[in-house]
mmCIF file of C-alpha atoms in Angstrom:
data_model
loop_
_atom_site.group_PDB
_atom_site.id
_atom_site.type_symbol
_atom_site.label_atom_id
_atom_site.label_comp_id
_atom_site.label_asym_id
_atom_site.label_seq_id
_atom_site.Cartn_x
_atom_site.Cartn_y
_atom_site.Cartn_z
ATOM 1 C CA MET N 1 8.188 5.077 64.766
ATOM 2 C CA LYS N 2 5.736 5.871 61.997
ATOM 3 C CA SER N 3 7.937 8.528 60.714
ATOM 4 C CA LYS N 4 10.962 6.170 60.337
ATOM 5 C CA LEU N 5 9.015 3.320 58.863
ATOM 6 C CA LEU N 6 7.359 5.255 55.966
ATOM 7 C CA PRO N 7 10.682 6.188 54.326
ATOM 8 C CA CYS N 8 11.803 2.571 54.533
ATOM 9 C CA LEU N 9 8.633 1.372 52.818
ATOM 10 C CA LEU N 10 8.957 3.863 50.249
ATOM 11 C CA SER N 11 12.544 2.948 49.549
ATOM 12 C CA ALA N 12 11.706 -0.629 49.273
ATOM 13 C CA GLY N 13 8.865 0.023 46.768
ATOM 14 C CA PHE N 14 11.146 1.945 44.594
ATOM 15 C CA LEU N 15 13.697 -0.833 44.630
ATOM 16 C CA ALA N 16 11.055 -3.432 43.703
ATOM 17 C CA LEU N 17 9.819 -1.399 40.711
ATOM 18 C CA SER N 18 13.380 -0.839 39.479
ATOM 19 C CA ALA N 19 14.019 -4.535 39.685
ATOM 20 C CA ALA N 20 10.801 -5.359 37.755
ATOM 21 C CA PRO N 21 11.400 -6.276 34.096
ATOM 22 C CA THR N 22 10.150 -3.754 31.628
ATOM 23 C CA THR N 23 7.632 -5.059 29.084
ATOM 24 C CA GLN N 24 6.214 -3.640 25.933
ATOM 25 C CA ALA N 25 2.519 -4.302 25.091
ATOM 26 C CA ALA N 26 2.178 -6.508 21.975
ATOM 27 C CA GLU N 27 1.218 -4.521 18.879
ATOM 28 C CA GLN N 28 -2.355 -5.112 17.620
ATOM 29 C CA VAL N 29 -2.753 -7.497 14.604
ATOM 30 C CA ILE N 30 -5.579 -6.856 12.275
ATOM 31 C CA ALA N 31 -6.956 -8.520 9.051
ATOM 32 C CA THR N 32 -5.056 -7.470 5.986
ATOM 33 C CA ASN N 33 -8.144 -5.776 4.320
ATOM 34 C CA LEU N 34 -8.601 -3.678 7.371
ATOM 35 C CA GLU N 35 -4.977 -2.470 7.692
ATOM 36 C CA PRO N 36 -4.941 1.352 7.169
ATOM 37 C CA LEU N 37 -2.354 1.342 4.285
ATOM 38 C CA HIS N 38 -4.166 -1.417 2.597
ATOM 39 C CA HIS N 39 -6.764 0.585 0.637
ATOM 40 C CA VAL N 40 -9.502 -1.625 -0.753
ATOM 41 C CA ILE N 41 -10.059 -0.482 -4.520
ATOM 42 C CA LEU N 42 -11.944 -3.396 -5.880
ATOM 43 C CA GLU N 43 -14.029 -6.285 -4.800
ATOM 44 C CA ASN N 44 -16.371 -9.113 -5.851
ATOM 45 C CA GLU N 45 -17.394 -12.462 -4.625
ATOM 46 C CA TYR N 46 -13.965 -13.904 -5.623
ATOM 47 C CA VAL N 47 -11.167 -11.314 -4.662
ATOM 48 C CA THR N 48 -10.601 -8.253 -2.639
ATOM 49 C CA VAL N 49 -8.096 -5.918 -4.563
ATOM 50 C CA MET N 50 -5.928 -3.435 -2.451
ATOM 51 C CA ARG N 51 -3.522 -0.749 -3.199
ATOM 52 C CA VAL N 52 -0.493 -0.294 -0.816
ATOM 53 C CA MET N 53 1.686 2.777 -1.018
ATOM 54 C CA LEU N 54 4.584 3.302 1.575
ATOM 55 C CA ARG N 55 6.569 6.344 1.477
ATOM 56 C CA PRO N 56 10.304 5.842 2.610
ATOM 57 C CA GLY N 57 10.343 5.005 6.439
ATOM 58 C CA GLN N 58 6.579 4.258 6.557
ATOM 59 C CA SER N 59 5.309 1.049 8.086
ATOM 60 C CA THR N 60 2.159 -0.913 7.840
ATOM 61 C CA MET N 61 0.532 -2.295 11.139
ATOM 62 C CA PHE N 62 0.926 -6.108 11.910
ATOM 63 C CA HIS N 63 -1.523 -7.803 9.584
ATOM 64 C CA GLU N 64 -2.714 -11.298 9.120
ATOM 65 C CA GLN N 65 -3.019 -12.983 5.812
ATOM 66 C CA HIS N 66 -5.057 -16.050 5.986
ATOM 67 C CA LEU N 67 -6.003 -16.345 2.255
ATOM 68 C CA ASP N 68 -3.927 -17.060 -0.884
ATOM 69 C CA TYR N 69 -2.590 -13.676 -1.819
ATOM 70 C CA VAL N 70 -1.218 -12.129 -5.062
ATOM 71 C CA ASN N 71 1.135 -9.114 -4.713
ATOM 72 C CA THR N 72 2.254 -7.089 -7.820
ATOM 73 C CA HIS N 73 5.009 -4.766 -7.339
ATOM 74 C CA VAL N 74 4.424 -1.724 -9.363
ATOM 75 C CA ASN N 75 7.220 0.356 -7.785
ATOM 76 C CA GLY N 76 9.623 -1.686 -5.793
ATOM 77 C CA SER N 77 11.934 -0.686 -2.839
ATOM 78 C CA MET N 78 13.950 -2.235 -0.129
ATOM 79 C CA VAL N 79 11.731 -3.264 2.858
ATOM 80 C CA HIS N 80 12.140 -4.638 6.446
ATOM 81 C CA ILE N 81 9.695 -7.333 7.248
ATOM 82 C CA SER N 82 8.915 -8.015 10.911
ATOM 83 C CA TYR N 83 7.103 -11.107 12.213
ATOM 84 C CA PRO N 84 5.638 -11.547 15.791
ATOM 85 C CA ASP N 85 6.991 -15.175 15.862
ATOM 86 C CA LYS N 86 10.312 -15.338 14.059
ATOM 87 C CA PRO N 87 13.223 -13.190 13.075
ATOM 88 C CA ALA N 88 12.774 -10.139 10.792
ATOM 89 C CA LYS N 89 14.283 -9.975 7.385
ATOM 90 C CA ASP N 90 15.338 -7.384 4.806
ATOM 91 C CA HIS N 91 14.110 -7.879 1.232
ATOM 92 C CA GLU N 92 14.109 -6.187 -2.109
ATOM 93 C CA MET N 93 10.698 -5.871 -3.787
ATOM 94 C CA LYS N 94 11.669 -5.474 -7.240
ATOM 95 C CA SER N 95 9.483 -3.431 -9.707
ATOM 96 C CA GLY N 96 7.589 -5.610 -12.110
ATOM 97 C CA ASN N 97 7.815 -8.758 -9.837
ATOM 98 C CA VAL N 98 4.964 -10.771 -8.472
ATOM 99 C CA LYS N 99 4.818 -12.676 -5.158
ATOM 100 C CA PHE N 100 2.354 -15.415 -4.252
ATOM 101 C CA GLY N 101 1.478 -16.234 -0.679
ATOM 102 C CA ALA N 102 -0.058 -19.565 -0.041
ATOM 103 C CA HIS N 103 -1.918 -18.772 3.036
ATOM 104 C CA GLN N 104 -4.929 -21.041 2.792
ATOM 105 C CA GLY N 105 -5.016 -23.089 6.125
ATOM 106 C CA LYS N 106 -1.633 -21.508 7.364
ATOM 107 C CA SER N 107 -2.028 -17.806 8.043
ATOM 108 C CA GLU N 108 0.860 -15.401 8.498
ATOM 109 C CA THR N 109 1.279 -12.249 10.244
ATOM 110 C CA ASP N 110 3.846 -9.415 9.335
ATOM 111 C CA LYS N 111 4.687 -5.826 9.446
ATOM 112 C CA VAL N 112 6.333 -4.097 6.279
ATOM 113 C CA THR N 113 8.532 -1.015 6.350
ATOM 114 C CA ASN N 114 9.843 0.786 3.379
ATOM 115 C CA THR N 115 13.583 1.157 3.995
ATOM 116 C CA GLY N 116 14.358 2.342 0.453
ATOM 117 C CA THR N 117 14.375 6.069 -0.793
ATOM 118 C CA THR N 118 11.567 5.751 -3.275
ATOM 119 C CA LEU N 119 7.809 5.274 -2.985
ATOM 120 C CA ASN N 120 6.846 1.472 -2.616
ATOM 121 C CA HIS N 121 3.700 0.808 -4.613
ATOM 122 C CA GLN N 122 1.904 -2.564 -4.531
ATOM 123 C CA VAL N 123 -1.397 -3.823 -6.000
ATOM 124 C CA SER N 124 -2.327 -7.024 -4.059
ATOM 125 C CA PHE N 125 -5.376 -9.238 -3.991
ATOM 126 C CA GLU N 126 -6.901 -11.973 -1.816
ATOM 127 C CA ILE N 127 -8.673 -14.813 -3.074
ATOM 128 C CA LYS N 128 -11.728 -14.940 -0.986
ATOM 129 C CA GLN N 129 -12.889 -18.393 -1.638
ATOM 130 C CA HIS N 130 -10.789 -21.552 -0.734
ATOM 131 C CA GLY N 131 -9.710 -23.256 -4.182
ATOM 132 C CA PRO N 132 -9.050 -24.284 -6.726
ATOM 133 C CA LEU N 133 -12.567 -23.334 -7.896
ATOM 134 C CA ASN N 134 -12.330 -25.517 -11.165
ATOM 135 C CA PHE N 135 -13.337 -22.737 -13.697
ATOM 136 C CA GLY N 136 -11.321 -24.618 -16.447
ATOM 137 C CA GLY N 137 -8.597 -23.740 -18.884
ATOM 138 C CA ALA N 138 -6.536 -20.774 -17.583
ATOM 139 C CA THR N 139 -4.525 -20.657 -20.669
ATOM 140 C CA ARG N 140 -3.306 -17.973 -22.947
ATOM 141 C CA PRO N 141 -2.274 -17.848 -26.710
ATOM 142 C CA ALA N 142 1.192 -19.265 -27.390
ATOM 143 C CA ILE N 143 2.701 -16.058 -28.669
ATOM 144 C CA PRO N 144 5.489 -13.883 -27.478
ATOM 145 C CA GLN N 145 3.133 -11.181 -26.004
ATOM 146 C CA PHE N 146 2.318 -13.477 -23.044
ATOM 147 C CA GLN N 147 4.916 -14.700 -20.623
ATOM 148 C CA GLN N 148 3.718 -16.853 -17.730
ATOM 149 C CA VAL N 149 4.845 -15.535 -14.437
ATOM 150 C CA LEU N 150 2.596 -17.252 -11.971
ATOM 151 C CA ASP N 151 1.392 -20.989 -11.718
ATOM 152 C CA GLU N 152 -0.379 -21.826 -8.537
ATOM 153 C CA LYS N 153 -3.307 -24.255 -7.799
ATOM 154 C CA THR N 154 -5.699 -21.321 -7.233
ATOM 155 C CA VAL N 155 -4.391 -18.755 -9.791
ATOM 156 C CA LYS N 156 -2.185 -18.266 -12.889
ATOM 157 C CA GLY N 157 -0.625 -15.078 -14.186
ATOM 158 C CA TRP N 158 0.977 -13.726 -17.318
ATOM 159 C CA LYS N 159 2.927 -10.654 -18.067
ATOM 160 C CA VAL N 160 1.579 -9.154 -21.168
ATOM 161 C CA THR N 161 3.580 -6.703 -23.443
ATOM 162 C CA LEU N 162 1.775 -5.075 -26.462
ATOM 163 C CA GLN N 163 3.622 -2.891 -28.727
ATOM 164 C CA PRO N 164 1.625 -0.079 -30.524
ATOM 165 C CA GLY N 165 -1.038 -1.680 -32.657
ATOM 166 C CA GLU N 166 -0.341 -5.153 -31.514
ATOM 167 C CA SER N 167 -3.307 -7.549 -30.342
ATOM 168 C CA THR N 168 -3.392 -10.545 -28.054
ATOM 169 C CA THR N 169 -5.685 -12.291 -30.651
ATOM 170 C CA LEU N 170 -9.031 -13.636 -29.638
ATOM 171 C CA TYR N 171 -8.818 -16.100 -26.818
ATOM 172 C CA THR N 172 -11.019 -17.497 -23.989
ATOM 173 C CA GLN N 173 -10.883 -16.594 -20.287
ATOM 174 C CA HIS N 174 -12.449 -19.367 -18.264
ATOM 175 C CA GLY N 175 -12.588 -17.783 -14.709
ATOM 176 C CA PRO N 176 -12.620 -14.371 -13.136
ATOM 177 C CA GLY N 177 -9.371 -12.553 -12.735
ATOM 178 C CA VAL N 178 -7.382 -9.172 -12.129
ATOM 179 C CA ARG N 179 -5.338 -7.069 -14.514
ATOM 180 C CA VAL N 180 -2.593 -4.795 -13.044
ATOM 181 C CA PHE N 181 -0.865 -2.228 -15.410
ATOM 182 C CA PHE N 182 2.890 -1.158 -15.331
ATOM 183 C CA THR N 183 2.513 1.499 -18.039
ATOM 184 C CA GLU N 184 0.095 3.926 -19.316
ATOM 185 C CA GLY N 185 -1.755 4.152 -22.688
ATOM 186 C CA ARG N 186 -4.836 3.329 -24.578
ATOM 187 C CA LEU N 187 -6.376 -0.202 -24.443
ATOM 188 C CA LEU N 188 -9.013 -1.535 -26.905
ATOM 189 C CA THR N 189 -11.118 -4.435 -25.754
ATOM 190 C CA SER N 190 -13.164 -6.016 -28.393
ATOM 191 C CA VAL N 191 -16.842 -6.803 -28.006
ATOM 192 C CA PRO N 192 -17.581 -10.338 -29.156
ATOM 193 C CA GLY N 193 -20.009 -10.832 -31.975
ATOM 194 C CA GLN N 194 -19.957 -7.202 -32.853
ATOM 195 C CA PRO N 195 -17.521 -6.351 -35.599
ATOM 196 C CA ASN N 196 -15.657 -2.887 -35.453
ATOM 197 C CA ARG N 197 -16.898 -2.414 -31.825
ATOM 198 C CA ASN N 198 -14.254 -1.881 -29.233
ATOM 199 C CA LYS N 199 -14.352 -0.610 -25.701
ATOM 200 C CA GLU N 200 -11.769 1.975 -25.051
ATOM 201 C CA GLN N 201 -9.793 2.511 -21.756
ATOM 202 C CA TRP N 202 -7.152 5.065 -21.115
ATOM 203 C CA ILE N 203 -4.818 3.406 -18.645
ATOM 204 C CA HIS N 204 -2.451 4.846 -15.930
ATOM 205 C CA ARG N 205 0.440 3.201 -14.145
ATOM 206 C CA GLY N 206 -0.911 1.097 -11.212
ATOM 207 C CA ASP N 207 -4.439 0.859 -12.644
ATOM 208 C CA ALA N 208 -6.162 -2.371 -11.858
ATOM 209 C CA PHE N 209 -9.343 -3.976 -13.203
ATOM 210 C CA LEU N 210 -11.626 -6.966 -12.446
ATOM 211 C CA THR N 211 -11.984 -9.348 -15.315
ATOM 212 C CA GLN N 212 -14.446 -12.079 -15.971
ATOM 213 C CA ALA N 213 -14.942 -15.236 -18.013
ATOM 214 C CA ASP N 214 -15.536 -14.307 -21.601
ATOM 215 C CA LYS N 215 -13.999 -14.423 -25.195
ATOM 216 C CA ILE N 216 -11.625 -11.433 -25.292
ATOM 217 C CA GLU N 217 -9.122 -9.604 -27.588
ATOM 218 C CA LEU N 218 -6.969 -6.777 -26.271
ATOM 219 C CA THR N 219 -5.285 -4.448 -28.579
ATOM 220 C CA ASN N 220 -2.777 -1.599 -27.870
ATOM 221 C CA GLY N 221 -4.595 1.522 -29.347
ATOM 222 C CA GLY N 222 -1.933 3.927 -28.190
ATOM 223 C CA GLU N 223 1.639 4.942 -29.351
ATOM 224 C CA THR N 224 3.795 3.534 -26.462
ATOM 225 C CA PRO N 225 4.148 -0.061 -25.179
ATOM 226 C CA LEU N 226 1.458 -1.426 -22.895
ATOM 227 C CA VAL N 227 2.689 -3.710 -20.117
ATOM 228 C CA PHE N 228 0.429 -5.435 -17.661
ATOM 229 C CA ASN N 229 0.012 -8.651 -15.497
ATOM 230 C CA ASP N 230 -3.104 -10.647 -16.133
ATOM 231 C CA TYR N 231 -4.286 -13.133 -13.557
ATOM 232 C CA GLU N 232 -6.931 -15.785 -13.915
ATOM 233 C CA LEU N 233 -8.387 -17.894 -11.027
ATOM 234 C CA ARG N 234 -8.473 -21.547 -11.407
#
């Protein structure tokens, strides 16, 4: 009797297992600044600046954005963006563009895959404190070298194009900020109150710098155009 019962029980067990629905464990969700492909390159009390480089076919993990977020596309590509709670979408990140994520009080989780054929290179920053922080102004000289590309309650941004020898003229920056470069070259920053004194920086494409409130004048001291995005917190 025992020898006949055992095969029946095993058979019933196999049938039950085959009838059970297959489930896949949910992917882990982590904070954006802890996601392995979001490399933190700069940080202060106001912002966390990250570089993201995705080779063709490469994906981030699911990561949660819960702070206002500015993303500068240094090298764009087609991407596939997945969400845990809504349909995925395909999108083109265009080189030179900027995207703002208003995530204060309404976090979003996503996962990005580079579906293009070239490297996807982004420089992004999170605004660590809920704002606006009321630094003031956030204006730039009304000259062709400045073209506004971002105007949000917590941050403003301008695309700056300086031909060789051109200057921004002297202006006042009221709040801290971030500068992201699309081209390489030689940048001269004047030292207020010290005539004929300039800080020299040799710039590479994709470089990023933290900036602070001050009087400032920027000059292209090289032989090729300098193009960069200049962001200021409000």
